[in-house]
CSV table of C-alpha atoms in Angstrom, one decimal:
chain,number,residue,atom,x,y,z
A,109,UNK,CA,0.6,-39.6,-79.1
A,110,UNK,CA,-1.4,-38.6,-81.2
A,111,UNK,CA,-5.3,-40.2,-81.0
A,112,UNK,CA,-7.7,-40.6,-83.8
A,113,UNK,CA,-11.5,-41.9,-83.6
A,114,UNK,CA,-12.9,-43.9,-86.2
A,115,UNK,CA,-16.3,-44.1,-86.4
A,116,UNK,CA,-16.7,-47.1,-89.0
A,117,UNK,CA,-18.6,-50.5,-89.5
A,118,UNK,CA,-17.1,-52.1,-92.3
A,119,UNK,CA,-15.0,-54.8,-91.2
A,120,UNK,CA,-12.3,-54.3,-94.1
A,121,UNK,CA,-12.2,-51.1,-93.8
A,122,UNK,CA,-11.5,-50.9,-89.7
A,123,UNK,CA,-8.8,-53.5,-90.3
A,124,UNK,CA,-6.9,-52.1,-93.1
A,125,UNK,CA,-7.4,-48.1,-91.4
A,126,UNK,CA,-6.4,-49.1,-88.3
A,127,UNK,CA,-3.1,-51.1,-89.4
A,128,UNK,CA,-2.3,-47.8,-91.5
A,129,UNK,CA,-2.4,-45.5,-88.8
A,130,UNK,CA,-0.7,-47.7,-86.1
A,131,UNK,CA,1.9,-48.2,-88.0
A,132,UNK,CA,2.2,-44.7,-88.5
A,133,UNK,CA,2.7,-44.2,-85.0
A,134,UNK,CA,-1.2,-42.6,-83.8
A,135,UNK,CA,-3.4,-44.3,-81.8
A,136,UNK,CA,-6.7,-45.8,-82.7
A,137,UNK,CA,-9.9,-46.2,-80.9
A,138,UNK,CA,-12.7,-47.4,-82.9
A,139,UNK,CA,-16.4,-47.4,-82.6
A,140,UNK,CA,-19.1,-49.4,-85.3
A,141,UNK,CA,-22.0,-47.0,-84.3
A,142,UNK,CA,-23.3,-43.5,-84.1
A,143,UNK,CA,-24.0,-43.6,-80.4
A,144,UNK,CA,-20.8,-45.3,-79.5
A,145,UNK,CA,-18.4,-43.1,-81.1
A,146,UNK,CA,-20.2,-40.4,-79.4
A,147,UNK,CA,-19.4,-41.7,-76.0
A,148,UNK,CA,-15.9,-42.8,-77.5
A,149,UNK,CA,-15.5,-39.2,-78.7
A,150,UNK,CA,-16.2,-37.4,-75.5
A,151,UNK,CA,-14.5,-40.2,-73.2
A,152,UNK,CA,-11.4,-40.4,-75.4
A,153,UNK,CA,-11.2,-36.8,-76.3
A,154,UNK,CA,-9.5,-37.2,-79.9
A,155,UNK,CA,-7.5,-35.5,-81.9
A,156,UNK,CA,-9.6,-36.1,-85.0
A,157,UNK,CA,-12.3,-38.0,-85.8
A,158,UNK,CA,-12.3,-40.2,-89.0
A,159,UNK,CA,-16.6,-40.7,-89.6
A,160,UNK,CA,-18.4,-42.9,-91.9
A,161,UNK,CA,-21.7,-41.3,-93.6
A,162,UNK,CA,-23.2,-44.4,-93.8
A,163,UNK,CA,-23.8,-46.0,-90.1
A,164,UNK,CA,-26.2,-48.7,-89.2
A,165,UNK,CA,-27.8,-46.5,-86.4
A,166,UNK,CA,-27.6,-42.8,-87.5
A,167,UNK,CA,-26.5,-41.3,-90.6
A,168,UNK,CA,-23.1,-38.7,-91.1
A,169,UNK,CA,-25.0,-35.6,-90.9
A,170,UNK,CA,-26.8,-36.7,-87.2
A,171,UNK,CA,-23.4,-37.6,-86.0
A,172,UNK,CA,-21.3,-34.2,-87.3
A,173,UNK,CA,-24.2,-32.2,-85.6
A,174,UNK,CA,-24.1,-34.1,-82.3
A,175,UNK,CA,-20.4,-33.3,-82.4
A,176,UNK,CA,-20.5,-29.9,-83.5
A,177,UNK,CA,-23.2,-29.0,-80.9
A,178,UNK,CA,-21.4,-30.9,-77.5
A,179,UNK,CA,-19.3,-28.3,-76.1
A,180,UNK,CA,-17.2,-31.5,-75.0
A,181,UNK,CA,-16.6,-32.7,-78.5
A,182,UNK,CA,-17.3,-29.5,-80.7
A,183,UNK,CA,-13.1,-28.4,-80.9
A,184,UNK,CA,-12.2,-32.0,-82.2
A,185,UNK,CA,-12.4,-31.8,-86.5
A,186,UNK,CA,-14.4,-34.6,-88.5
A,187,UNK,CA,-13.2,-35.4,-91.1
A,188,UNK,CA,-16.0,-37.5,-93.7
A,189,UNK,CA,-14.3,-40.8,-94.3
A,190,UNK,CA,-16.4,-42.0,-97.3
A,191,UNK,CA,-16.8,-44.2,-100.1
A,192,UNK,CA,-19.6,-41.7,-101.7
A,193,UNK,CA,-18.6,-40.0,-105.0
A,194,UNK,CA,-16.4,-36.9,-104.9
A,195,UNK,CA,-19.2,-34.5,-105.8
A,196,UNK,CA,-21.4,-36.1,-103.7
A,197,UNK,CA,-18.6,-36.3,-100.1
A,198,UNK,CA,-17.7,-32.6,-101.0
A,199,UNK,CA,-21.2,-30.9,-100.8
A,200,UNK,CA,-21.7,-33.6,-98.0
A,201,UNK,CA,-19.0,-32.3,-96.0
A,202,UNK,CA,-19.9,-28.9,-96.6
A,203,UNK,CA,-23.8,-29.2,-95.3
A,204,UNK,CA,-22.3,-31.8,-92.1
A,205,UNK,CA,-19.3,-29.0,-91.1
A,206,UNK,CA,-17.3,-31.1,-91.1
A,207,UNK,CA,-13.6,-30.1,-92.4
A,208,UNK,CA,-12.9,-31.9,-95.2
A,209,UNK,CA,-13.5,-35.7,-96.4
A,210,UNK,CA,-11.3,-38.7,-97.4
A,211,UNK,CA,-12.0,-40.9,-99.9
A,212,UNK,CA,-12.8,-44.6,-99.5
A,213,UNK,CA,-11.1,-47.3,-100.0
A,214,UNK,CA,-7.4,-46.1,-99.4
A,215,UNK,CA,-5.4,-46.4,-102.8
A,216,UNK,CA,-2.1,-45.1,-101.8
A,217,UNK,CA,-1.2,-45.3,-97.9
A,218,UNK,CA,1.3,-42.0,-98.1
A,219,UNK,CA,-1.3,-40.2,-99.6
A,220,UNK,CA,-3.8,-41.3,-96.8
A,221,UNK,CA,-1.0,-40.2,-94.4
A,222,UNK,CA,-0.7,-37.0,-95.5
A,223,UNK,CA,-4.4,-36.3,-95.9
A,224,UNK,CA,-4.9,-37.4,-92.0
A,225,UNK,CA,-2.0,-35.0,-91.4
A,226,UNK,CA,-3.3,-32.3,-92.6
A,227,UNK,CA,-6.5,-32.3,-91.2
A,228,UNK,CA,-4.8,-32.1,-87.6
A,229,UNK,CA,-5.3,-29.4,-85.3
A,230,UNK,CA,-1.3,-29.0,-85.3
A,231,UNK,CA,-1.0,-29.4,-89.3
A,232,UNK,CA,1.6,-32.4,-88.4
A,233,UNK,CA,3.5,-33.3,-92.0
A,234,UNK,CA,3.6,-36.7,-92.2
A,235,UNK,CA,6.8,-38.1,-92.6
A,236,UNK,CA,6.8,-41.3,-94.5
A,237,UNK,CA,10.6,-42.2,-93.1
A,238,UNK,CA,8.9,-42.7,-89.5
């Protein structure tokens, strides 16, 4: 199964991410800090790694590095999940490596579905018939 870390601390936003992506058939851990989903993301060894910009302990950019430079996590894409404006999340994601950004809050679920797809390592189509 496939395992996604999300690295989140809105309440709303955990809930409603999570229920999208376990229905879909992945598996979610979750962490509300910077530090945590550090541990989470070496411990758990993701597939992908859904990360808020805004954290209550550390911003994006400290997190993407820590990941990018940890030998343990630095394979595993981050992908920004953000509620910043598009310009804004796409010269973000471009200074914090990470490999792309989606856009918060989710509007369409399939669309959501097929943007977490395609930031797999495998390039999984989502199937919306699952």
């Amino acid at each position: 199964m496939i395992k996604i870390l999300l690295i989140e601390d809105v309440v709303d936003n955990i809930e409603l991410t999570r229920k999208i992506l376990v229905s879909a058939g992945y598996e979610v851990v979750h962490a509300s800090e910077a530090e945590a989903g550090m541990e989470q993301a070496v411990s758990e060894q993701p597939d992908l790694i859904l990360l808020d910009l805004g954290l209550p302990d550390y911003d994006g950019q400290t997190v993407a590095g820590w990941l990018s430079a940890d030998p343990r996590t630095a394979a595993i894409p981050v992908v920004a999940y953000t509620a910043w404006p598009e310009a804004t999340a796409r010269q973000m994601v471009t200074s914090y490596g990470c490999v792309g950004y989606i856009p918060k809050p989710i509007l369409k679920v399939n669309d959501f579905l097929t943007q977490i797809a395609s930031f797999l390592p495998s390039q999984q189509e989502y199937d919306p018939s699952r």
